[in-house]
């Protein structure tokens, strides 16, 4: 289990966390023209509230830390369910799409409402764009990585 964790799960979490934050900051900058560090500051606002937006680079660093912790948690959970439900390996693309949607739902319907982030209004276009980023940057990569690195036994 330890070797699988360090060889597959941890690098996968770092990869998808980096893909996701990169896509989100590029999308934010292209849409608004504003400082892309506002994206990790928004993440930090989940803990620090409004002060995260005036906290400069240290708050962006906190946001990156929180972002990677969240990406790590979703990655570990994905590999755990992937081992439990063998049929997920048969439908890699569908699995990745559904997991990206699952992440969007958990983050937007559970995590964000329970955090200190500023409330966001639901916009179907922005929601679809955000879900697409999660599908392409987290769900699909995890699905293909897990399929390629599926361990032989049931117990890691």
Coordinates of N, CA and C in Angstrom, one line a residue:
X1 N 0.8 -1.2 0.0 CA 0.0 0.0 0.0 C 0.9 1.3 0.0
X2 N 1.9 1.3 0.8 CA 2.8 2.5 0.9 C 3.4 2.8 -0.4
X3 N 3.9 1.7 -1.1 CA 4.6 1.9 -2.4 C 3.6 2.4 -3.4
X4 N 2.4 1.9 -3.4 CA 1.3 2.3 -4.4 C 0.9 3.8 -4.1
X5 N 0.9 4.1 -2.8 CA 0.6 5.5 -2.4 C 1.6 6.5 -2.9
X6 N 2.9 6.2 -2.7 CA 4.0 7.1 -3.1 C 4.2 7.1 -4.6
X7 N 4.0 5.9 -5.3 CA 4.2 5.8 -6.7 C 3.0 6.3 -7.6
X8 N 1.8 6.1 -7.1 CA 0.6 6.4 -7.9 C -0.3 7.5 -7.3
X9 N -0.7 7.3 -6.1 CA -1.7 8.2 -5.5 C -1.2 9.6 -5.3
X10 N -0.1 9.7 -4.6 CA 0.4 11.1 -4.3 C 0.8 11.9 -5.6
X11 N 1.5 11.3 -6.5 CA 1.8 12.0 -7.8 C 0.5 12.4 -8.5
X12 N -0.4 11.5 -8.5 CA -1.7 11.8 -9.2 C -2.4 12.9 -8.6
X13 N -2.4 13.0 -7.2 CA -3.1 14.1 -6.5 C -2.3 15.4 -6.9
X14 N -1.0 15.4 -6.9 CA -0.3 16.6 -7.3 C -0.6 17.0 -8.7
X15 N -0.6 16.1 -9.6 CA -0.9 16.3 -11.0 C -2.3 17.0 -11.2
X16 N -3.3 16.3 -10.6 CA -4.7 16.8 -10.9 C -4.9 18.1 -10.1
X17 N -4.3 18.3 -9.0 CA -4.4 19.6 -8.3 C -3.8 20.7 -9.1
X18 N -2.6 20.4 -9.7 CA -1.9 21.4 -10.5 C -2.7 21.7 -11.8
X19 N -3.2 20.7 -12.4 CA -4.1 20.9 -13.6 C -5.3 21.7 -13.3
X20 N -6.0 21.4 -12.2 CA -7.2 22.1 -11.8 C -6.9 23.6 -11.5
X21 N -5.9 23.9 -10.7 CA -5.7 25.2 -10.3 C -5.2 26.1 -11.5
X22 N -4.4 25.4 -12.3 CA -3.9 26.1 -13.5 C -5.1 26.5 -14.4
X23 N -6.0 25.5 -14.7 CA -7.1 25.8 -15.6 C -8.1 26.8 -14.9
X24 N -8.3 26.7 -13.6 CA -9.2 27.7 -13.0 C -8.6 29.1 -13.0
X25 N -7.3 29.3 -12.8 CA -6.7 30.6 -12.8 C -6.7 31.2 -14.2
X26 N -6.4 30.4 -15.2 CA -6.4 30.8 -16.6 C -7.8 31.2 -17.0
X27 N -8.8 30.4 -16.7 CA -10.2 30.7 -17.0 C -10.6 32.0 -16.3
X28 N -10.2 32.2 -15.0 CA -10.6 33.4 -14.3 C -10.0 34.6 -14.9
X29 N -8.7 34.5 -15.2 CA -8.0 35.7 -15.8 C -8.6 36.0 -17.2
X30 N -8.8 35.0 -18.0 CA -9.4 35.3 -19.3 C -10.8 35.9 -19.2
X31 N -11.6 35.5 -18.3 CA -12.9 36.0 -18.1 C -13.0 37.4 -17.5
X32 N -12.0 37.7 -16.5 CA -12.1 38.9 -15.8 C -11.0 39.9 -16.1
X33 N -9.8 39.4 -16.4 CA -8.7 40.3 -16.6 C -8.1 40.6 -15.2
X34 N -8.6 40.1 -14.2 CA -8.1 40.4 -12.8 C -7.0 39.5 -12.4
X35 N -6.3 39.9 -11.3 CA -5.2 39.1 -10.7 C -5.6 37.6 -10.5
X36 N -4.9 36.7 -11.2 CA -5.2 35.3 -11.0 C -5.0 34.8 -9.6
X37 N -4.2 35.5 -8.8 CA -4.1 35.0 -7.4 C -5.4 35.2 -6.6
X38 N -6.4 35.8 -7.2 CA -7.7 35.9 -6.5 C -8.3 34.5 -6.4
X39 N -7.9 33.6 -7.3 CA -8.5 32.2 -7.3 C -8.0 31.5 -6.0
X40 N -6.7 31.4 -5.7 CA -6.4 30.8 -4.4 C -6.8 31.6 -3.2
X41 N -6.9 32.9 -3.4 CA -7.4 33.7 -2.3 C -8.9 33.4 -2.0
X42 N -9.7 33.1 -3.1 CA -11.0 32.6 -2.9 C -11.1 31.3 -2.1
X43 N -10.1 30.4 -2.4 CA -10.1 29.2 -1.7 C -9.7 29.4 -0.2
X44 N -8.8 30.3 0.0 CA -8.4 30.7 1.4 C -9.6 31.3 2.2
X45 N -10.5 32.0 1.4 CA -11.6 32.6 2.1 C -12.5 31.6 2.7
X46 N -12.5 30.4 2.3 CA -13.2 29.3 2.9 C -12.9 29.2 4.4
X47 N -11.7 29.5 4.8 CA -11.3 29.4 6.2 C -11.2 30.9 6.8
X48 N -10.6 31.8 6.0 CA -10.3 33.1 6.6 C -11.4 34.2 6.3
X49 N -12.4 33.8 5.5 CA -13.4 34.8 5.2 C -12.9 35.9 4.3
X50 N -13.5 37.1 4.4 CA -13.2 38.2 3.6 C -11.8 38.7 3.7
X51 N -11.2 38.5 4.8 CA -9.8 39.0 5.0 C -8.8 38.3 4.0
X52 N -9.2 37.2 3.5 CA -8.3 36.5 2.5 C -8.1 37.3 1.2
X53 N -9.1 38.1 0.9 CA -9.0 38.9 -0.3 C -8.1 40.1 -0.2
X54 N -7.8 40.5 1.0 CA -6.9 41.6 1.3 C -5.5 41.2 1.9
X55 N -5.4 39.9 2.0 CA -4.2 39.3 2.6 C -3.0 39.1 1.7
X56 N -3.0 39.5 0.5 CA -1.9 39.4 -0.4 C -1.4 38.0 -0.7
X57 N -0.1 37.9 -0.9 CA 0.5 36.6 -1.3 C 0.4 35.6 -0.2
X58 N 0.5 35.9 1.1 CA 0.3 34.9 2.1 C -1.0 34.2 2.0
X59 N -2.1 34.9 1.7 CA -3.4 34.3 1.6 C -3.5 33.4 0.4
X60 N -2.9 33.8 -0.7 CA -2.8 33.0 -1.9 C -2.1 31.7 -1.6
X61 N -1.0 31.8 -0.8 CA -0.3 30.6 -0.4 C -1.2 29.6 0.4
X62 N -1.9 30.2 1.4 CA -2.9 29.4 2.1 C -3.9 28.7 1.2
X63 N -4.4 29.5 0.3 CA -5.4 29.0 -0.7 C -4.8 27.8 -1.5
X64 N -3.6 27.9 -1.9 CA -2.9 26.8 -2.6 C -2.8 25.6 -1.7
X65 N -2.4 25.8 -0.5 CA -2.3 24.7 0.4 C -3.6 24.0 0.6
X66 N -4.7 24.8 0.8 CA -6.0 24.2 1.0 C -6.5 23.5 -0.3
X67 N -6.2 24.1 -1.4 CA -6.6 23.6 -2.7 C -5.9 22.2 -2.9
X68 N -4.6 22.1 -2.6 CA -4.0 20.8 -2.8 C -4.5 19.8 -1.7
X69 N -4.8 20.2 -0.5 CA -5.4 19.3 0.4 C -6.7 18.7 -0.1
X70 N -7.5 19.6 -0.7 CA -8.8 19.2 -1.2 C -8.6 18.2 -2.4
X71 N -7.7 18.6 -3.3 CA -7.3 17.7 -4.4 C -6.8 16.3 -4.0
X72 N -6.0 16.4 -2.9 CA -5.5 15.1 -2.4 C -6.6 14.3 -1.8
X73 N -7.5 14.9 -1.1 CA -8.6 14.2 -0.5 C -9.5 13.5 -1.6
X74 N -9.8 14.3 -2.6 CA -10.6 13.7 -3.7 C -9.9 12.6 -4.5
X75 N -8.6 12.8 -4.6 CA -7.8 11.7 -5.2 C -7.7 10.4 -4.4
X76 N -7.5 10.6 -3.2 CA -7.5 9.4 -2.3 C -8.8 8.7 -2.3
X77 N -9.9 9.5 -2.2 CA -11.2 8.9 -2.3 C -11.5 8.2 -3.6
X78 N -11.0 8.8 -4.7 CA -11.2 8.2 -6.0 C -10.5 6.8 -6.1
X79 N -9.3 6.7 -5.6 CA -8.5 5.5 -5.7 C -9.2 4.4 -4.8
X80 N -9.7 4.9 -3.7 CA -10.4 4.0 -2.7 C -11.7 3.4 -3.4
X81 N -12.5 4.2 -4.0 CA -13.7 3.7 -4.6 C -13.4 2.9 -5.9
X82 N -12.3 3.3 -6.5 CA -11.9 2.6 -7.7 C -11.6 1.1 -7.4
X83 N -11.0 0.9 -6.3 CA -10.6 -0.5 -5.8 C -11.8 -1.2 -5.4
X84 N -12.8 -0.5 -4.9 CA -14.0 -1.2 -4.4 C -15.0 -1.6 -5.5
X85 N -15.1 -0.8 -6.5 CA -16.0 -1.0 -7.6 C -15.3 -1.3 -8.9
X86 N -15.1 -2.5 -9.2 CA -14.3 -3.0 -10.3 C -14.8 -2.5 -11.7
X87 N -16.2 -2.3 -11.7 CA -16.8 -1.9 -13.0 C -16.3 -0.5 -13.4
X88 N -15.8 0.3 -12.5 CA -15.3 1.6 -12.9 C -14.2 1.6 -13.9
X89 N -13.4 0.5 -13.9 CA -12.3 0.4 -14.8 C -12.7 0.1 -16.2
X90 N -13.9 -0.5 -16.4 CA -14.4 -0.8 -17.7 C -14.9 0.5 -18.5
X91 N -15.3 1.5 -17.7 CA -15.9 2.7 -18.3 C -15.1 3.9 -17.9
X92 N -13.8 4.0 -18.4 CA -12.9 5.1 -17.9 C -13.5 6.4 -18.2
X93 N -13.9 6.7 -19.4 CA -14.4 8.0 -19.7 C -15.6 8.4 -18.9
X94 N -16.6 7.5 -18.8 CA -17.8 7.7 -18.1 C -17.5 7.9 -16.6
X95 N -16.5 7.1 -16.1 CA -16.1 7.2 -14.7 C -15.5 8.6 -14.4
X96 N -14.6 9.1 -15.3 CA -14.0 10.4 -15.2 C -15.0 11.5 -15.2
X97 N -16.0 11.4 -16.1 CA -17.0 12.4 -16.2 C -17.9 12.5 -15.0
X98 N -18.3 11.3 -14.5 CA -19.2 11.3 -13.4 C -18.4 11.7 -12.1
X99 N -17.1 11.4 -12.0 CA -16.4 11.8 -10.8 C -16.2 13.4 -10.9
X100 N -15.9 13.9 -12.0 CA -15.8 15.4 -12.1 C -17.1 16.1 -11.7
X101 N -18.2 15.5 -12.1 CA -19.5 16.1 -11.7 C -19.8 15.9 -10.2
X102 N -19.4 14.7 -9.7 CA -19.5 14.5 -8.2 C -18.7 15.5 -7.5
X103 N -17.4 15.8 -7.9 CA -16.6 16.8 -7.2 C -17.3 18.1 -7.2
X104 N -17.8 18.5 -8.4 CA -18.5 19.8 -8.5 C -19.7 19.9 -7.5
X105 N -20.5 18.8 -7.4 CA -21.6 18.8 -6.5 C -21.2 18.9 -5.1
X106 N -20.2 18.1 -4.7 CA -19.7 18.1 -3.3 C -19.2 19.5 -2.9
X107 N -18.4 20.1 -3.8 CA -17.8 21.4 -3.5 C -18.9 22.5 -3.5
X108 N -19.8 22.5 -4.4 CA -20.8 23.6 -4.6 C -22.0 23.4 -3.7
X109 N -22.4 22.2 -3.4 CA -23.6 21.9 -2.6 C -23.3 21.6 -1.1
X110 N -22.1 21.3 -0.8 CA -21.7 21.0 0.6 C -20.6 21.9 1.1
X111 N -19.4 21.8 0.5 CA -18.3 22.5 1.1 C -18.4 24.0 1.1
X112 N -18.7 24.6 -0.1 CA -18.8 26.0 -0.2 C -19.9 26.6 0.7
X113 N -21.1 26.0 0.7 CA -22.1 26.6 1.6 C -21.7 26.5 3.1
X114 N -20.9 25.5 3.5 CA -20.5 25.4 4.9 C -19.2 26.2 5.2
X115 N -18.6 26.8 4.2 CA -17.4 27.6 4.4 C -17.7 29.0 4.6
X116 N -16.6 29.8 4.7 CA -16.7 31.3 4.9 C -16.6 32.0 3.5
X117 N -16.6 31.3 2.4 CA -16.4 31.9 1.1 C -17.7 32.8 0.9
X118 N -17.5 33.9 0.1 CA -18.6 34.7 -0.3 C -19.6 33.8 -1.1
X119 N -20.9 34.1 -0.8 CA -21.9 33.3 -1.5 C -21.9 33.5 -3.0
X120 N -22.0 32.5 -3.8 CA -22.0 32.6 -5.3 C -23.4 32.3 -5.8
X121 N -23.8 33.0 -6.8 CA -25.1 32.8 -7.4 C -25.0 31.6 -8.4
X122 N -26.0 30.8 -8.6 CA -25.9 29.7 -9.5 C -26.2 30.2 -10.9
X123 N -25.2 30.1 -11.8 CA -25.3 30.4 -13.2 C -25.0 29.2 -13.9
X124 N -25.9 28.7 -14.7 CA -25.8 27.4 -15.4 C -24.6 27.4 -16.3
X125 N -24.3 28.4 -17.0 CA -23.1 28.5 -17.9 C -21.8 28.4 -17.1
X126 N -21.7 29.1 -16.0 CA -20.5 29.1 -15.2 C -20.4 27.7 -14.5
X127 N -21.5 27.2 -14.1 CA -21.5 25.9 -13.4 C -21.0 24.8 -14.4
X128 N -21.5 24.8 -15.6 CA -21.1 23.9 -16.6 C -19.6 24.0 -16.9
X129 N -19.1 25.2 -17.0 CA -17.7 25.5 -17.2 C -16.9 25.0 -16.1
X130 N -17.3 25.2 -14.9 CA -16.5 24.7 -13.7 C -16.6 23.2 -13.6
X131 N -17.7 22.6 -13.9 CA -17.8 21.1 -13.9 C -16.9 20.6 -15.0
X132 N -16.9 21.2 -16.2 CA -16.0 20.8 -17.3 C -14.5 20.8 -16.9
X133 N -14.1 21.8 -16.2 CA -12.7 21.9 -15.7 C -12.5 20.7 -14.8
X134 N -13.4 20.4 -13.8 CA -13.2 19.3 -12.9 C -13.2 18.0 -13.6
X135 N -14.0 17.8 -14.6 CA -14.0 16.6 -15.4 C -12.7 16.4 -16.1
X136 N -12.3 17.4 -16.8 CA -11.1 17.3 -17.7 C -9.8 17.3 -16.9
X137 N -9.7 18.0 -15.8 CA -8.5 18.2 -15.1 C -8.3 17.3 -13.9
X138 N -9.4 16.7 -13.4 CA -9.4 15.8 -12.3 C -10.0 14.4 -12.6
X139 N -11.2 14.4 -13.0 CA -11.9 13.1 -13.2 C -11.3 12.2 -14.2
X140 N -11.1 12.8 -15.4 CA -10.6 11.9 -16.5 C -9.1 11.5 -16.2
X141 N -8.2 12.4 -15.8 CA -6.9 12.0 -15.5 C -6.8 10.9 -14.4
X142 N -7.6 11.1 -13.4 CA -7.6 10.1 -12.3 C -8.1 8.7 -12.8
X143 N -9.1 8.8 -13.6 CA -9.7 7.5 -14.2 C -8.7 6.8 -15.0
X144 N -8.0 7.5 -15.9 CA -7.0 6.8 -16.8 C -5.8 6.4 -16.0
X145 N -5.3 7.2 -15.0 CA -4.2 6.8 -14.2 C -4.5 5.6 -13.4
X146 N -5.7 5.6 -12.8 CA -6.1 4.4 -12.0 C -6.2 3.1 -12.8
X147 N -6.7 3.2 -14.0 CA -6.8 2.1 -14.9 C -5.5 1.6 -15.3
X148 N -4.6 2.5 -15.6 CA -3.2 2.1 -16.0 C -2.4 1.4 -14.9
X149 N -2.7 1.9 -13.6 CA -1.9 1.4 -12.5 C -2.7 0.6 -11.5
X150 N -3.7 -0.1 -12.0 CA -4.5 -0.9 -11.1 C -3.7 -2.1 -10.6
X151 N -3.6 -2.1 -9.2 CA -2.9 -3.2 -8.6 C -3.6 -4.6 -8.8
X152 N -2.8 -5.6 -8.8 CA -3.3 -6.9 -9.0 C -4.3 -7.4 -7.9
X153 N -4.0 -7.2 -6.7 CA -4.8 -7.7 -5.6 C -5.9 -6.8 -5.2
X154 N -6.8 -7.3 -4.3 CA -7.9 -6.4 -3.8 C -7.4 -5.6 -2.7
X155 N -6.4 -6.0 -2.0 CA -5.9 -5.3 -0.8 C -4.6 -4.6 -1.1
X156 N -4.6 -3.3 -0.9 CA -3.4 -2.5 -1.1 C -2.5 -2.6 0.1

